[in-house]
Every structure is written in C-alpha cells, then in structure tokens.
Amino acid sequence: MSRIIVDKQIVDCDAPILRANEDGSFPIVPELSEQGLVFVSLPQYLAQKAELTARGDVGVWFAASDEPELLGADAAQLAFIAVEFPAFTDGRGFSIGRLLRERYGFTGQLRAFGDVFKDTLNYLARCGFNAFAVRADKDIEDAVKGIDDFTEFYQSSVGQPQPLFRRR
Amino acid sequence: MYIYDDYDQKIVDQRVAQYRDQTRRYLAGELTDDEFRPLRLQNGLYIQRHAPMLRVAIPYGNLRSDQVRKLAELARKYDKGYVHFTTRQNVQYNWPALENVPEMLAELASVQMHAIQTSGNCIRNTTSDQFAGVAYDEIVDPRPWCEIIRQWSTFHPEFAHLPRKFKIAVNGAQEDRAAVLVHDIGINVKLNAQGQVGFEIYVGGGLGRTPMIGDLIKPWLEPAHLLTYLDAVLRVYNRYGRRDNKYKARIKILVKAMTPEVFAAKVDQEWAYLKNGPQTLTDEEIARNHRFFTAPAYESLPGDDPSFLAAIEASPAFSRWVDRNVFAHKVPGYAAVTLSLKQHGAAPGDATDAQLDAVADLADRFSFGEVRVSHGQNLILADVKESELFALWEEAKRIGFATPNIGLLTDLICCPGGDFCSLANAKSLPVAKSVQERFDNLDFLFDLGEIDINISGCINACGHHHIGHIGILGVDKNNAEFYQITLGGRQGVDAQIGKVIGPSFAQEEMADVMSKIIQVFVDNREGDERFIDTFDRIGIDPFKNKVYEGRPAGRAKKEVEA
Ligand code: HEM
Ligand code: SF4
C-alpha cells in the first residue's frame, strides 16, 4: 500500500498503473472483485472503452507524449486521470493537465506520478493536479508543504482562472 | 520604472523562502546533485570553474540607483568586489558561496530584485532596447510591454520546465537595438496607419550551435491578445519541442522542422481556444503598466545648449566622447550617455563595487536616479541635460567609464570564457585584451569607425559571435585553444549570421590576424565607409587572401592543423 497526496491530505492508494506487455499488447485488466481502481493507458482506454466503462472504477493514465485531444470530451466522464512525469524537468504533463481541466472539462482526480516531489507540486497544482504520487524515497509529509510554496500568482491557472491583473 | 506592490513583493519573498529551503535540503543530502541542478539554475546559480556563479535579473536592463548600490554591496560582502554585466542585460557574480546565495537573494528582494529564471529551461529575462523611452527613433516605448511579459513569464506554471531555455526580446524603435531576430520570440512594437499599437511576432531565432534568424509568424497582433498568443506559442513548443537531444531542443529547431507556416498555423489553432480568455489584457492593465513608464520631470529646454556647444569646441577629448558615447534623445536639451565598461585593459562588462557606487551617485545627480544596462555590456544614463554632459564626463573619467569607444573596435562584446566558464573551449578575455592593446590609439580607432567585434569562448555563443561584424569563436583542437573567425555578421533589422573565414588560429596569432583584417578594410575603404559596408562591397575573399597569405591555399599553418 503506498501513500499519496490527495487534496493536501496523505492517503493510502493501491491503484495500479497498468502498462503494456513486453510485446506491446494491452495488459489484462483485473476483475473488479480482485482490484478496485486501476489506471489503464490512454491507448488501451480508447481501444476498450465499452468493456472498461462497463467494469467501472477505471482511470486513464497519460504518458508525457500522449495527446489529450484523443480523449476529448470523454474526459468529462472519467473520475480519475493520472499523468506520468518521466523526469521532473519534463514539463509536457503541465500542458496535459491544463488541457484536460480547461478544455476537456475533466473534474475528477488528476494525479501526477513518476518523478514527482516537493519542488514541482506548486506548479502542478496550478495546472490542475490535485493528487500527487510522490516518489517513494522522498519525504511525503514535507512534500505537501510544497503545494503552498507560492500563494500569489500572476497568471491565469486552473485553480485561479483570473490572472492577478484582473484582481489587483 | 516599475515599482513593486505587495503582490510583487510577496512573490519574490516567497521565492527566497523556497530557495532557502531547497539549498538547505541540498546541503542536508535530501536533494541529489541532479535534482538540485535544475532548481538552482532556475534561480541563476551555475556551478562554474572556480565557484558558483549567480546571475541576477535586470528586467529589460532597467535599474534604480538604490538597486545599483545593492549590487555593489553584494559584490563587497559576498564576492570579490566586482560584477560582470552580460549580453542579456543581466549581472553576474563570479565568486559567491553556495550557502550564501539565499541571503544574497533576500538582500536583492529588499530592493525589488531577484534571480528568478535567469537560467534553466524556462522563460528567461525579457530584454529590450537600452534607450527605450528616450531614443530619437522610437516608435512605441517597449517597456510597459516588457513588464507585462515579465509578470506573465514569472513562475508561469505550465512553462516552468520547457525543452530548453526561452528568450524573448522586445523592440519599439526603427533601429533594432534588442536583437529581436535572434531570439526565441522577437517582438517589434509597431503603429499602424491609424496610430494603433500592435505587435509583429518573430519566432525561432537564436545563436548557439545552430544560428538562425527568426521567422515572422504574426505580422500584426493586437495588444489585448499579447499574452494569449504567447501562451499559444509556448504551449506548442512545450508539447512538441524535442526533449531527446539538448542540441535540438530550442524552438528554432521545431519551427524549422515544422516549417514556419505550419508552426504558425498550429499556434493559431491553439490560440483560437485561448483568445479572449481570462489572460486577455484589460485596458486597465495596459494603462497601469504604462503609468510606471511616464516621462520624468524634464525641464523645458531649447536644446543646443550654449555651454555644451562651447565645451565641444574647447575640448577635442570631450568632443570625441560626445561623438561616440552620447546618443540623441527625443527631448530637446537632453541626451542619453553610455558609460563604457570597455576601458582598454579591463575585462569587458566588468565593474567594481566602487565604480557601481559612483555610477549610482551619477545617476542620482544627472539622470533621475536611473541606470540602464545595454546588451553591449555597457551602462547608460538615459536622461542627462546637455548642460551637464561636461560635468558628467569629468566624473565618468574619474571612474574609468569614459573611454570614447562606443561602437568602435574596442567596444567589444565578450563572454567570460575559459577564465571562468566550465563549458569554454578557449579563453576569451585574453583575446579581448590583445585586441584592445593592439588598437589602443584613439585617433586610429576613431578613424576606423563602427566595427562590432564579438567573442565567445565556445559555440554556446554567449558573446554573440555570429552577429559581430568580426566574430571570434573559441574552439578546441587537440586540447589546445584556437579561434575561428567569422566576418560579415550583423545585428539589427537586417541581422545576418557571419561567414567563417577559414581555419582557426592560435591565441598568439590573434592580434596580428586582427591587424590584417583591419588593414584590408583600410586599403579598400571608400571615404568614410563602415567596415561592414566595405565588407559587403568587396566580399570575404580579400580578407581571406590577406589573412592566410603565405599559407597553403585556404589552409592554416602545419602546426595549426596538427
Ligand atoms: C559563465 C557561465 C555561463 C555559462 C555556463 C553559460 C552557458 C550558456 C549556454 C549553455 C548557452 C547555450 C544554450 C543554447 O543555445 O541552448 C548560452 C547561451 C547564451 N549565453 Fe551564456 N553562459 C554563461 C555566461 C554568459 C554570460 C556572461 C553572458 C553574457 C555576456 C551570456 C549570454 C548568453 C547569451 C546571450 C546566449 C544566447 C545564445 C542564443 O541566443 O542562443 N552567458 N550560455
Ligand atoms: S560562450 Fe561558452 S565559454 Fe562563453 S560563457 Fe558561454 S558557455 Fe561559457
């Protein structure tokens, strides 16, 4: 059981990220009775949408190169999306987060996983992420504080669409 | 100048706290070298040859005298008593201790300064014309737009980890003194026939390993849409710029790969969603930023001040300084003065703490307490009364900042090179010095007229060698330091990348090589022609022939090739 941050609280979560098999084929999605929430890749979701929707408790995970455009309006139907950060310096996931929230109406839990730790949480939160699977070797209690490294911002962002100049 | 309110102050203060915590965790082993590196870079801290180097932002090159004094104080307290001004209008400390940097940042924050995004793969300090607001050829004052861009780019959450660094320059004059064509985004602020302000947007210019001139992707952008359009450009770059190879990660490579037309179309597609969204500028925000850049309390003067004209008559040395270092102002009776940081024998762009303090005093006495930094690595007092130019000149001489060489051969632009920079292939400062020593005769220098020399210690091109009339690039040949020369580069509205003249030279040869290049110019010059015009007329061959005279055709000496 690993711990993640959700809405600034530390909670347990064991939802697996299902990755492609070695031959590239889609992995088998465990029965709901065996495993509750699972995250399937965007390509798998697109290919097996009907079955997965029937199963329920399915989240979609995005690789950094995946395009939110492919999910489109389906985003609004999902309760969980996770975005992978292969390195914390790879900022593509920031754009994915904003597009999902601001363009495709996603209102569920948006989770960052991969190379995630204290120093990008503030940016991530502003791009619409509210859940963070902090790297296991980092201090998650300390990381939570990073969400509030800054409390005032110039730009429009997911949490505060009004840029500072419309508020000052 | 822009003055912080509580919001701006809170943001820089929170940054200091955040960086203090990051430094603490690094020193405690909670952050690895690889993790700390991008974090400290986003705060301007490089680890260099001898010590860390801290780059402090000077937004579009504007400083107040109290800020200049603070820079001097930091140089005394935390460094070796000097600073280095850069080609991007910033300032660098070469010797701070890593543990002291949070304290330095706290001191900077106390005078509304910071080191935010001065390095790293993010949107860097926006640069502009050092004569903004005063230039005789200005169409629109770019500073309010620079400030709007500064705020938008500061801690932009989506663009904090781009594929590579990102530089924006804004120009509002007829001449382009901001080098907009060699920036990731270059913006010309324009007026249309109805007198309305708008922007021309260029993307994909840059120097470095693959020098390129930017492409015009939006010939006319209305002011309200500036930030939504920039958001669209950056989003396309953030998503599709290459991240697999740092040498191919700049936006210029993406624009070239997609073609400028396709890139522009992709941006427009993205922009269609963002346009008229919350980031659209309001009239009030545009007006608010303009209120910080109103004209100072100029006296109403007739111009052609008699005492000034008399002093020019009386003193040839003063007259020469006026010719080179005094720039025409749009207000009669005023002038903009360039203090030369290119005293022969001194490292280009360096200033000591005492010189900085003196400059702050001069700014208070002569120029409404403001100082500018130019991308030519000099300092500017932008609003000096003609009647006070002589007194200012006397003072500037006292601190060694009155060398009458602006635009001349010895006003050379030079990166720190191998003496400081760990990326260097070769030292750049000794070459600068040898050129200054060789061309120390002011009469001769004057006669030669305008020549831009730019020196970079490696292909990263921090000294902008590609756009110097004469560009000098440090290269490595079997672990020896050599220099490659390019000719015919230029900045400004018709920016061009220089052409390589041939095989490179050893450091000892450089002064002679420069003399030969200048000799070809002098021999072929017609009237008062500028170097670059002579070059355009006669081409590169006469220079090649002279420089490689006595060597196997187009090839360097044996030992040079070894
Ligand atoms: C001493 C430490 C320095 C280091 C390690 C450094 C490093 C670099 C690197 C790696 C690049 C190329 C990046 C790229 O093209 O993607 C670069 C470019 C640049 N640097 Fe520096 N630099 C240093 C100092 C300076 C100084 C002192 C100046 C000003 C005099 C400067 C001005 C520039 C400019 C203007 C570019 C832009 C080239 C372009 O437009 O592509 N740098 N620097
Ligand atoms: S051009 Fe090269 S040597 Fe010079 S400062 Fe830049 S990185 Fe260092």
mmCIF file of N, CA and C and ligand atoms in Angstrom, chain B residues 48 55 92 414-418 420-426 428 455-465 473, ligand 2:
data_model
loop_
_atom_site.group_PDB
_atom_site.id
_atom_site.type_symbol
_atom_site.label_atom_id
_atom_site.label_comp_id
_atom_site.label_asym_id
_atom_site.label_seq_id
_atom_site.Cartn_x
_atom_site.Cartn_y
_atom_site.Cartn_z
ATOM 1 N N GLN B 48 30.487 26.833 -11.530
ATOM 2 C CA GLN B 48 31.493 27.147 -12.526
ATOM 3 C C GLN B 48 32.870 26.634 -12.164
ATOM 4 N N ARG B 55 23.582 34.610 -11.431
ATOM 5 C CA ARG B 55 23.127 35.598 -12.407
ATOM 6 C C ARG B 55 21.862 36.259 -11.877
ATOM 7 N N GLN B 92 26.231 39.315 -13.269
ATOM 8 C CA GLN B 92 26.700 38.053 -12.704
ATOM 9 C C GLN B 92 27.737 38.272 -11.609
ATOM 10 N N CYS B 414 32.100 40.350 -25.153
ATOM 11 C CA CYS B 414 32.924 39.186 -24.844
ATOM 12 C C CYS B 414 32.296 38.405 -23.695
ATOM 13 N N CYS B 415 32.258 37.089 -23.822
ATOM 14 C CA CYS B 415 31.743 36.262 -22.732
ATOM 15 C C CYS B 415 32.861 36.014 -21.718
ATOM 16 N N PRO B 416 32.574 35.433 -20.556
ATOM 17 C CA PRO B 416 33.632 35.227 -19.561
ATOM 18 C C PRO B 416 34.671 34.186 -20.010
ATOM 19 N N GLY B 417 34.260 33.263 -20.885
ATOM 20 C CA GLY B 417 35.213 32.326 -21.469
ATOM 21 C C GLY B 417 35.924 31.442 -20.460
ATOM 22 N N GLY B 418 37.031 30.886 -20.944
ATOM 23 C CA GLY B 418 37.748 29.859 -20.187
ATOM 24 C C GLY B 418 38.294 30.298 -18.847
ATOM 25 N N PHE B 420 36.547 31.640 -16.561
ATOM 26 C CA PHE B 420 35.505 31.410 -15.561
ATOM 27 C C PHE B 420 34.567 30.270 -15.895
ATOM 28 N N CYS B 421 34.328 30.074 -17.178
ATOM 29 C CA CYS B 421 33.207 29.227 -17.572
ATOM 30 C C CYS B 421 33.671 27.802 -17.820
ATOM 31 N N SER B 422 32.983 26.831 -17.235
ATOM 32 C CA SER B 422 33.427 25.443 -17.371
ATOM 33 C C SER B 422 33.062 24.847 -18.729
ATOM 34 N N LEU B 423 32.257 25.537 -19.517
ATOM 35 C CA LEU B 423 31.909 24.993 -20.827
ATOM 36 C C LEU B 423 32.872 25.451 -21.909
ATOM 37 N N ALA B 424 33.758 26.371 -21.576
ATOM 38 C CA ALA B 424 34.573 27.021 -22.588
ATOM 39 C C ALA B 424 35.522 26.067 -23.293
ATOM 40 N N ASN B 425 35.753 26.317 -24.596
ATOM 41 C CA ASN B 425 36.830 25.656 -25.317
ATOM 42 C C ASN B 425 38.110 26.463 -25.201
ATOM 43 N N ALA B 426 37.945 27.763 -25.026
ATOM 44 C CA ALA B 426 39.109 28.642 -25.035
ATOM 45 C C ALA B 426 38.805 29.881 -24.215
ATOM 46 N N SER B 428 38.429 33.778 -23.590
ATOM 47 C CA SER B 428 38.032 34.872 -24.470
ATOM 48 C C SER B 428 38.624 36.204 -24.001
ATOM 49 N N ILE B 455 33.073 38.126 -29.134
ATOM 50 C CA ILE B 455 33.924 36.979 -28.817
ATOM 51 C C ILE B 455 33.186 36.001 -27.895
ATOM 52 N N SER B 456 33.114 34.741 -28.304
ATOM 53 C CA SER B 456 32.545 33.696 -27.440
ATOM 54 C C SER B 456 33.592 32.613 -27.221
ATOM 55 N N GLY B 457 33.642 32.099 -26.017
ATOM 56 C CA GLY B 457 34.616 31.055 -25.696
ATOM 57 C C GLY B 457 34.206 29.664 -26.152
ATOM 58 N N CYS B 458 32.950 29.520 -26.604
ATOM 59 C CA CYS B 458 32.514 28.237 -27.174
ATOM 60 C C CYS B 458 31.243 28.469 -27.970
ATOM 61 N N ILE B 459 30.781 27.402 -28.587
ATOM 62 C CA ILE B 459 29.673 27.501 -29.540
ATOM 63 C C ILE B 459 28.351 27.941 -28.913
ATOM 64 N N ASN B 460 28.279 27.965 -27.596
ATOM 65 C CA ASN B 460 27.054 28.462 -26.988
ATOM 66 C C ASN B 460 26.787 29.918 -27.308
ATOM 67 N N ALA B 461 27.800 30.615 -27.720
ATOM 68 C CA ALA B 461 27.624 31.936 -28.313
ATOM 69 C C ALA B 461 27.146 33.004 -27.342
ATOM 70 N N CYS B 462 27.576 32.907 -26.090
ATOM 71 C CA CYS B 462 27.192 33.923 -25.118
ATOM 72 C C CYS B 462 27.710 35.301 -25.514
ATOM 73 N N GLY B 463 28.780 35.337 -26.286
ATOM 74 C CA GLY B 463 29.303 36.627 -26.755
ATOM 75 C C GLY B 463 28.726 37.024 -28.106
ATOM 76 N N HIS B 464 27.685 36.286 -28.573
ATOM 77 C CA HIS B 464 27.021 36.633 -29.839
ATOM 78 C C HIS B 464 27.978 36.728 -31.014
ATOM 79 N N HIS B 465 28.975 35.844 -31.086
ATOM 80 C CA HIS B 465 29.977 35.998 -32.152
ATOM 81 C C HIS B 465 29.385 35.925 -33.561
ATOM 82 N N LEU B 473 35.370 32.917 -32.252
ATOM 83 C CA LEU B 473 34.826 31.776 -31.515
ATOM 84 C C LEU B 473 35.955 30.887 -31.024
HETATM 85 S S1 SF4 C 2 30.115 31.183 -24.861
HETATM 86 FE FE1 SF4 C 2 30.774 29.297 -23.959
HETATM 87 S S2 SF4 C 2 32.623 29.910 -22.884
HETATM 88 FE FE2 SF4 C 2 31.489 31.749 -23.209
HETATM 89 S S3 SF4 C 2 30.301 31.985 -21.366
HETATM 90 FE FE3 SF4 C 2 29.040 30.971 -22.879
HETATM 91 S S4 SF4 C 2 29.233 28.861 -22.398
HETATM 92 FE FE4 SF4 C 2 30.943 29.904 -21.404
#
